[in-house]
């Protein structure tokens, strides 16, 4: 597959931002953090958007950001938010405009990676229970991806190597 862009999807804490940084450096492509793109366009943080305008508003802003960052461009590595895959329209935008790579990790790895991050509005309350519940709800949400990679016990370089191999096909 000769993709124009790489789109990283997956649950929070699976390494999307870290892997995006590595891939962008490796290929000389632009790295796009979709949440940062939304924050810039909306002039508010993700937690503020959730609190002030609600999740439905945020999800619409997310779709607009995907269009802006992927349609008609190439040479981008886009790290999406964990819930960007929930809307069919978003999945269509992603698959039409790049190699979609689902990054996964086991529950323990995810909890370890996100436990100290205050910018996770969906993880308020009992962290382990919220992660378990959301993983269950999103169990098949990433099935549309062209590639699936478990990041639990891999270095960022190895993950990038695997993605690069798929890109060259």
PDB file of C-alpha atoms in Angstrom:
ATOM      1  CA  UNK A   1       0.000   0.000   0.000  1.00  0.00           C
ATOM      2  CA  UNK A   2       1.420   3.360  -0.951  1.00  0.00           C
ATOM      3  CA  UNK A   3      -0.379   5.673   1.462  1.00  0.00           C
ATOM      4  CA  UNK A   4      -0.239   9.464   1.312  1.00  0.00           C
ATOM      5  CA  UNK A   5      -0.596   9.766   5.083  1.00  0.00           C
ATOM      6  CA  UNK A   6      -0.454   7.606   8.194  1.00  0.00           C
ATOM      7  CA  UNK A   7      -3.349   7.769  10.653  1.00  0.00           C
ATOM      8  CA  UNK A   8      -2.748   6.335  14.116  1.00  0.00           C
ATOM      9  CA  UNK A   9      -5.834   5.217  16.014  1.00  0.00           C
ATOM     10  CA  UNK A  10      -6.274   3.357  19.263  1.00  0.00           C
ATOM     11  CA  UNK A  11      -7.299   3.630  22.863  1.00  0.00           C
ATOM     12  CA  UNK A  12      -5.695   6.309  25.018  1.00  0.00           C
ATOM     13  CA  UNK A  13      -2.284   5.269  26.269  1.00  0.00           C
ATOM     14  CA  UNK A  14      -1.445   2.985  23.359  1.00  0.00           C
ATOM     15  CA  UNK A  15       1.363   5.266  22.133  1.00  0.00           C
ATOM     16  CA  UNK A  16      -0.208   7.224  19.284  1.00  0.00           C
ATOM     17  CA  UNK A  17       1.545  10.529  20.035  1.00  0.00           C
ATOM     18  CA  UNK A  18       4.943   8.938  20.699  1.00  0.00           C
ATOM     19  CA  UNK A  19       4.807   6.768  17.568  1.00  0.00           C
ATOM     20  CA  UNK A  20       3.591   9.726  15.469  1.00  0.00           C
ATOM     21  CA  UNK A  21       6.630  11.732  16.554  1.00  0.00           C
ATOM     22  CA  UNK A  22       8.993   8.885  15.603  1.00  0.00           C
ATOM     23  CA  UNK A  23       7.336   8.303  12.199  1.00  0.00           C
ATOM     24  CA  UNK A  24       7.282  12.008  11.327  1.00  0.00           C
ATOM     25  CA  UNK A  25      10.999  12.279  12.067  1.00  0.00           C
ATOM     26  CA  UNK A  26      11.779   9.095  10.153  1.00  0.00           C
ATOM     27  CA  UNK A  27       9.893  10.108   6.995  1.00  0.00           C
ATOM     28  CA  UNK A  28      10.322  13.878   7.207  1.00  0.00           C
ATOM     29  CA  UNK A  29       6.535  14.233   7.320  1.00  0.00           C
ATOM     30  CA  UNK A  30       4.436  16.666   9.331  1.00  0.00           C
ATOM     31  CA  UNK A  31       3.233  15.319  12.687  1.00  0.00           C
ATOM     32  CA  UNK A  32      -0.335  16.268  13.554  1.00  0.00           C
ATOM     33  CA  UNK A  33      -1.832  15.746  16.996  1.00  0.00           C
ATOM     34  CA  UNK A  34      -5.564  15.864  16.271  1.00  0.00           C
ATOM     35  CA  UNK A  35      -6.457  17.003  19.791  1.00  0.00           C
ATOM     36  CA  UNK A  36      -3.962  19.892  19.521  1.00  0.00           C
ATOM     37  CA  UNK A  37      -5.451  20.817  16.139  1.00  0.00           C
ATOM     38  CA  UNK A  38      -8.914  20.910  17.732  1.00  0.00           C
ATOM     39  CA  UNK A  39      -7.672  22.990  20.668  1.00  0.00           C
ATOM     40  CA  UNK A  40      -6.059  25.479  18.300  1.00  0.00           C
ATOM     41  CA  UNK A  41      -9.183  25.804  16.139  1.00  0.00           C
ATOM     42  CA  UNK A  42     -11.546  26.026  19.128  1.00  0.00           C
ATOM     43  CA  UNK A  43      -9.288  28.203  21.329  1.00  0.00           C
ATOM     44  CA  UNK A  44     -10.000  25.868  24.264  1.00  0.00           C
ATOM     45  CA  UNK A  45      -8.529  22.740  25.820  1.00  0.00           C
ATOM     46  CA  UNK A  46     -10.149  19.345  25.320  1.00  0.00           C
ATOM     47  CA  UNK A  47     -11.284  19.189  28.990  1.00  0.00           C
ATOM     48  CA  UNK A  48     -12.771  22.711  28.629  1.00  0.00           C
ATOM     49  CA  UNK A  49     -14.648  21.709  25.476  1.00  0.00           C
ATOM     50  CA  UNK A  50     -16.085  18.628  27.205  1.00  0.00           C
ATOM     51  CA  UNK A  51     -17.085  20.665  30.272  1.00  0.00           C
ATOM     52  CA  UNK A  52     -18.431  23.778  28.511  1.00  0.00           C
ATOM     53  CA  UNK A  53     -19.911  22.438  25.279  1.00  0.00           C
ATOM     54  CA  UNK A  54     -20.251  18.682  25.823  1.00  0.00           C
ATOM     55  CA  UNK A  55     -19.001  15.591  24.070  1.00  0.00           C
ATOM     56  CA  UNK A  56     -21.298  15.894  20.999  1.00  0.00           C
ATOM     57  CA  UNK A  57     -19.857  19.351  20.223  1.00  0.00           C
ATOM     58  CA  UNK A  58     -16.316  18.019  20.698  1.00  0.00           C
ATOM     59  CA  UNK A  59     -17.009  15.079  18.354  1.00  0.00           C
ATOM     60  CA  UNK A  60     -18.206  17.490  15.611  1.00  0.00           C
ATOM     61  CA  UNK A  61     -15.043  19.571  16.055  1.00  0.00           C
ATOM     62  CA  UNK A  62     -13.045  16.342  15.799  1.00  0.00           C
ATOM     63  CA  UNK A  63     -14.624  15.493  12.421  1.00  0.00           C
ATOM     64  CA  UNK A  64     -13.889  18.993  11.121  1.00  0.00           C
ATOM     65  CA  UNK A  65     -10.260  18.655  12.259  1.00  0.00           C
ATOM     66  CA  UNK A  66      -9.890  15.284  10.495  1.00  0.00           C
ATOM     67  CA  UNK A  67     -11.132  16.805   7.246  1.00  0.00           C
ATOM     68  CA  UNK A  68      -8.828  19.797   7.621  1.00  0.00           C
ATOM     69  CA  UNK A  69      -5.754  17.695   8.422  1.00  0.00           C
ATOM     70  CA  UNK A  70      -6.220  14.789   5.967  1.00  0.00           C
ATOM     71  CA  UNK A  71      -8.273  15.683   2.914  1.00  0.00           C
ATOM     72  CA  UNK A  72      -6.261  16.847  -0.087  1.00  0.00           C
ATOM     73  CA  UNK A  73      -2.896  16.652   1.674  1.00  0.00           C
ATOM     74  CA  UNK A  74      -0.085  14.139   1.930  1.00  0.00           C
ATOM     75  CA  UNK A  75       2.995  13.514   4.023  1.00  0.00           C
ATOM     76  CA  UNK A  76       1.281  13.662   7.402  1.00  0.00           C
ATOM     77  CA  UNK A  77       1.317  11.414  10.422  1.00  0.00           C
ATOM     78  CA  UNK A  78      -1.903  12.043  12.330  1.00  0.00           C
ATOM     79  CA  UNK A  79      -2.309  10.895  15.932  1.00  0.00           C
ATOM     80  CA  UNK A  80      -6.029  10.826  16.675  1.00  0.00           C
ATOM     81  CA  UNK A  81      -7.810  10.962  20.002  1.00  0.00           C
ATOM     82  CA  UNK A  82      -8.968   7.599  21.321  1.00  0.00           C
ATOM     83  CA  UNK A  83     -12.612   8.242  20.440  1.00  0.00           C
ATOM     84  CA  UNK A  84     -12.106   9.636  16.941  1.00  0.00           C
ATOM     85  CA  UNK A  85     -13.084   6.247  15.502  1.00  0.00           C
ATOM     86  CA  UNK A  86     -16.571   6.309  17.013  1.00  0.00           C
ATOM     87  CA  UNK A  87     -18.170   8.207  14.106  1.00  0.00           C
ATOM     88  CA  UNK A  88     -18.604   6.423  10.767  1.00  0.00           C
ATOM     89  CA  UNK A  89     -17.805   9.686   8.958  1.00  0.00           C
ATOM     90  CA  UNK A  90     -14.443   9.868  10.735  1.00  0.00           C
ATOM     91  CA  UNK A  91     -13.582   6.274   9.813  1.00  0.00           C
ATOM     92  CA  UNK A  92     -14.373   7.019   6.172  1.00  0.00           C
ATOM     93  CA  UNK A  93     -12.173  10.138   6.168  1.00  0.00           C
ATOM     94  CA  UNK A  94      -9.295   8.185   7.694  1.00  0.00           C
ATOM     95  CA  UNK A  95      -9.414   5.159   5.388  1.00  0.00           C
ATOM     96  CA  UNK A  96      -9.816   7.310   2.280  1.00  0.00           C
ATOM     97  CA  UNK A  97      -6.780   9.438   3.086  1.00  0.00           C
ATOM     98  CA  UNK A  98      -4.092   7.219   4.574  1.00  0.00           C
ATOM     99  CA  UNK A  99      -2.789   3.994   6.023  1.00  0.00           C
ATOM    100  CA  UNK A 100      -4.827   3.530   9.203  1.00  0.00           C
ATOM    101  CA  UNK A 101      -2.845   1.838  11.976  1.00  0.00           C
ATOM    102  CA  UNK A 102      -4.580   0.689  15.154  1.00  0.00           C
ATOM    103  CA  UNK A 103      -2.251   0.685  18.143  1.00  0.00           C
ATOM    104  CA  UNK A 104      -3.345  -1.571  20.988  1.00  0.00           C
ATOM    105  CA  UNK A 105      -2.029  -2.360  24.468  1.00  0.00           C
ATOM    106  CA  UNK A 106      -3.135  -4.510  27.370  1.00  0.00           C
ATOM    107  CA  UNK A 107      -5.123  -3.008  30.244  1.00  0.00           C
ATOM    108  CA  UNK A 108      -2.168  -2.919  32.681  1.00  0.00           C
ATOM    109  CA  UNK A 109       0.017  -1.072  30.178  1.00  0.00           C
ATOM    110  CA  UNK A 110      -2.709   1.481  29.479  1.00  0.00           C
ATOM    111  CA  UNK A 111      -3.366   2.150  33.175  1.00  0.00           C
ATOM    112  CA  UNK A 112       0.382   2.576  33.805  1.00  0.00           C
ATOM    113  CA  UNK A 113       0.738   5.008  30.889  1.00  0.00           C
ATOM    114  CA  UNK A 114      -2.275   7.254  31.659  1.00  0.00           C
ATOM    115  CA  UNK A 115      -2.463   7.218  35.465  1.00  0.00           C
ATOM    116  CA  UNK A 116      -0.663  10.541  35.932  1.00  0.00           C
ATOM    117  CA  UNK A 117      -2.300  12.434  33.049  1.00  0.00           C
ATOM    118  CA  UNK A 118      -4.923  14.978  34.215  1.00  0.00           C
ATOM    119  CA  UNK A 119      -6.060  15.751  30.644  1.00  0.00           C
ATOM    120  CA  UNK A 120      -8.226  12.643  30.239  1.00  0.00           C
ATOM    121  CA  UNK A 121     -11.853  13.757  30.717  1.00  0.00           C
ATOM    122  CA  UNK A 122     -13.259  10.278  30.122  1.00  0.00           C
ATOM    123  CA  UNK A 123     -11.164   8.754  32.922  1.00  0.00           C
ATOM    124  CA  UNK A 124     -12.641  10.570  35.906  1.00  0.00           C
ATOM    125  CA  UNK A 125     -13.326   8.298  38.875  1.00  0.00           C
ATOM    126  CA  UNK A 126     -11.883   4.803  39.341  1.00  0.00           C
ATOM    127  CA  UNK A 127      -9.170   4.721  36.669  1.00  0.00           C
ATOM    128  CA  UNK A 128      -8.833   0.948  36.302  1.00  0.00           C
ATOM    129  CA  UNK A 129     -12.619   0.470  36.124  1.00  0.00           C
ATOM    130  CA  UNK A 130     -13.038   3.294  33.586  1.00  0.00           C
ATOM    131  CA  UNK A 131     -10.267   1.851  31.385  1.00  0.00           C
ATOM    132  CA  UNK A 132     -11.813  -1.630  31.578  1.00  0.00           C
ATOM    133  CA  UNK A 133     -15.303  -0.290  30.763  1.00  0.00           C
ATOM    134  CA  UNK A 134     -14.143   1.868  27.845  1.00  0.00           C
ATOM    135  CA  UNK A 135     -11.966  -0.929  26.430  1.00  0.00           C
ATOM    136  CA  UNK A 136     -15.033  -3.173  26.497  1.00  0.00           C
ATOM    137  CA  UNK A 137     -17.202  -0.551  24.817  1.00  0.00           C
ATOM    138  CA  UNK A 138     -14.593   0.062  22.107  1.00  0.00           C
ATOM    139  CA  UNK A 139     -13.524  -3.556  21.649  1.00  0.00           C
ATOM    140  CA  UNK A 140     -14.340  -3.571  17.920  1.00  0.00           C
ATOM    141  CA  UNK A 141     -14.067   0.173  17.252  1.00  0.00           C
ATOM    142  CA  UNK A 142     -10.605  -0.172  15.716  1.00  0.00           C
ATOM    143  CA  UNK A 143     -11.357  -3.212  13.523  1.00  0.00           C
ATOM    144  CA  UNK A 144     -11.552  -1.094  10.342  1.00  0.00           C
ATOM    145  CA  UNK A 145      -7.812  -0.292  10.462  1.00  0.00           C
ATOM    146  CA  UNK A 146      -5.542  -1.543   7.700  1.00  0.00           C
ATOM    147  CA  UNK A 147      -2.941  -2.633  10.296  1.00  0.00           C
ATOM    148  CA  UNK A 148      -3.099  -3.568  13.997  1.00  0.00           C
ATOM    149  CA  UNK A 149      -0.021  -3.455  16.273  1.00  0.00           C
ATOM    150  CA  UNK A 150       0.168  -4.299  19.988  1.00  0.00           C
ATOM    151  CA  UNK A 151       2.504  -1.753  21.593  1.00  0.00           C
ATOM    152  CA  UNK A 152       2.570  -3.273  25.101  1.00  0.00           C
ATOM    153  CA  UNK A 153       6.108  -4.665  25.043  1.00  0.00           C
ATOM    154  CA  UNK A 154       7.660  -2.946  22.017  1.00  0.00           C
ATOM    155  CA  UNK A 155       9.983  -0.010  21.624  1.00  0.00           C
ATOM    156  CA  UNK A 156       8.788   2.976  19.627  1.00  0.00           C
ATOM    157  CA  UNK A 157      11.467   2.196  17.025  1.00  0.00           C
ATOM    158  CA  UNK A 158      10.183  -1.351  16.556  1.00  0.00           C
ATOM    159  CA  UNK A 159       6.598  -0.122  16.204  1.00  0.00           C
ATOM    160  CA  UNK A 160       7.730   2.444  13.613  1.00  0.00           C
ATOM    161  CA  UNK A 161       9.642  -0.301  11.755  1.00  0.00           C
ATOM    162  CA  UNK A 162       6.483  -2.416  11.545  1.00  0.00           C
ATOM    163  CA  UNK A 163       4.447   0.522  10.239  1.00  0.00           C
ATOM    164  CA  UNK A 164       7.144   1.434   7.711  1.00  0.00           C
ATOM    165  CA  UNK A 165       7.108  -2.174   6.418  1.00  0.00           C
ATOM    166  CA  UNK A 166       3.332  -1.938   5.833  1.00  0.00           C
ATOM    167  CA  UNK A 167       3.710   1.437   4.148  1.00  0.00           C
ATOM    168  CA  UNK A 168       6.232   0.000   1.671  1.00  0.00           C
ATOM    169  CA  UNK A 169       3.843  -2.747   0.512  1.00  0.00           C
TER     170      UNK A 169
END
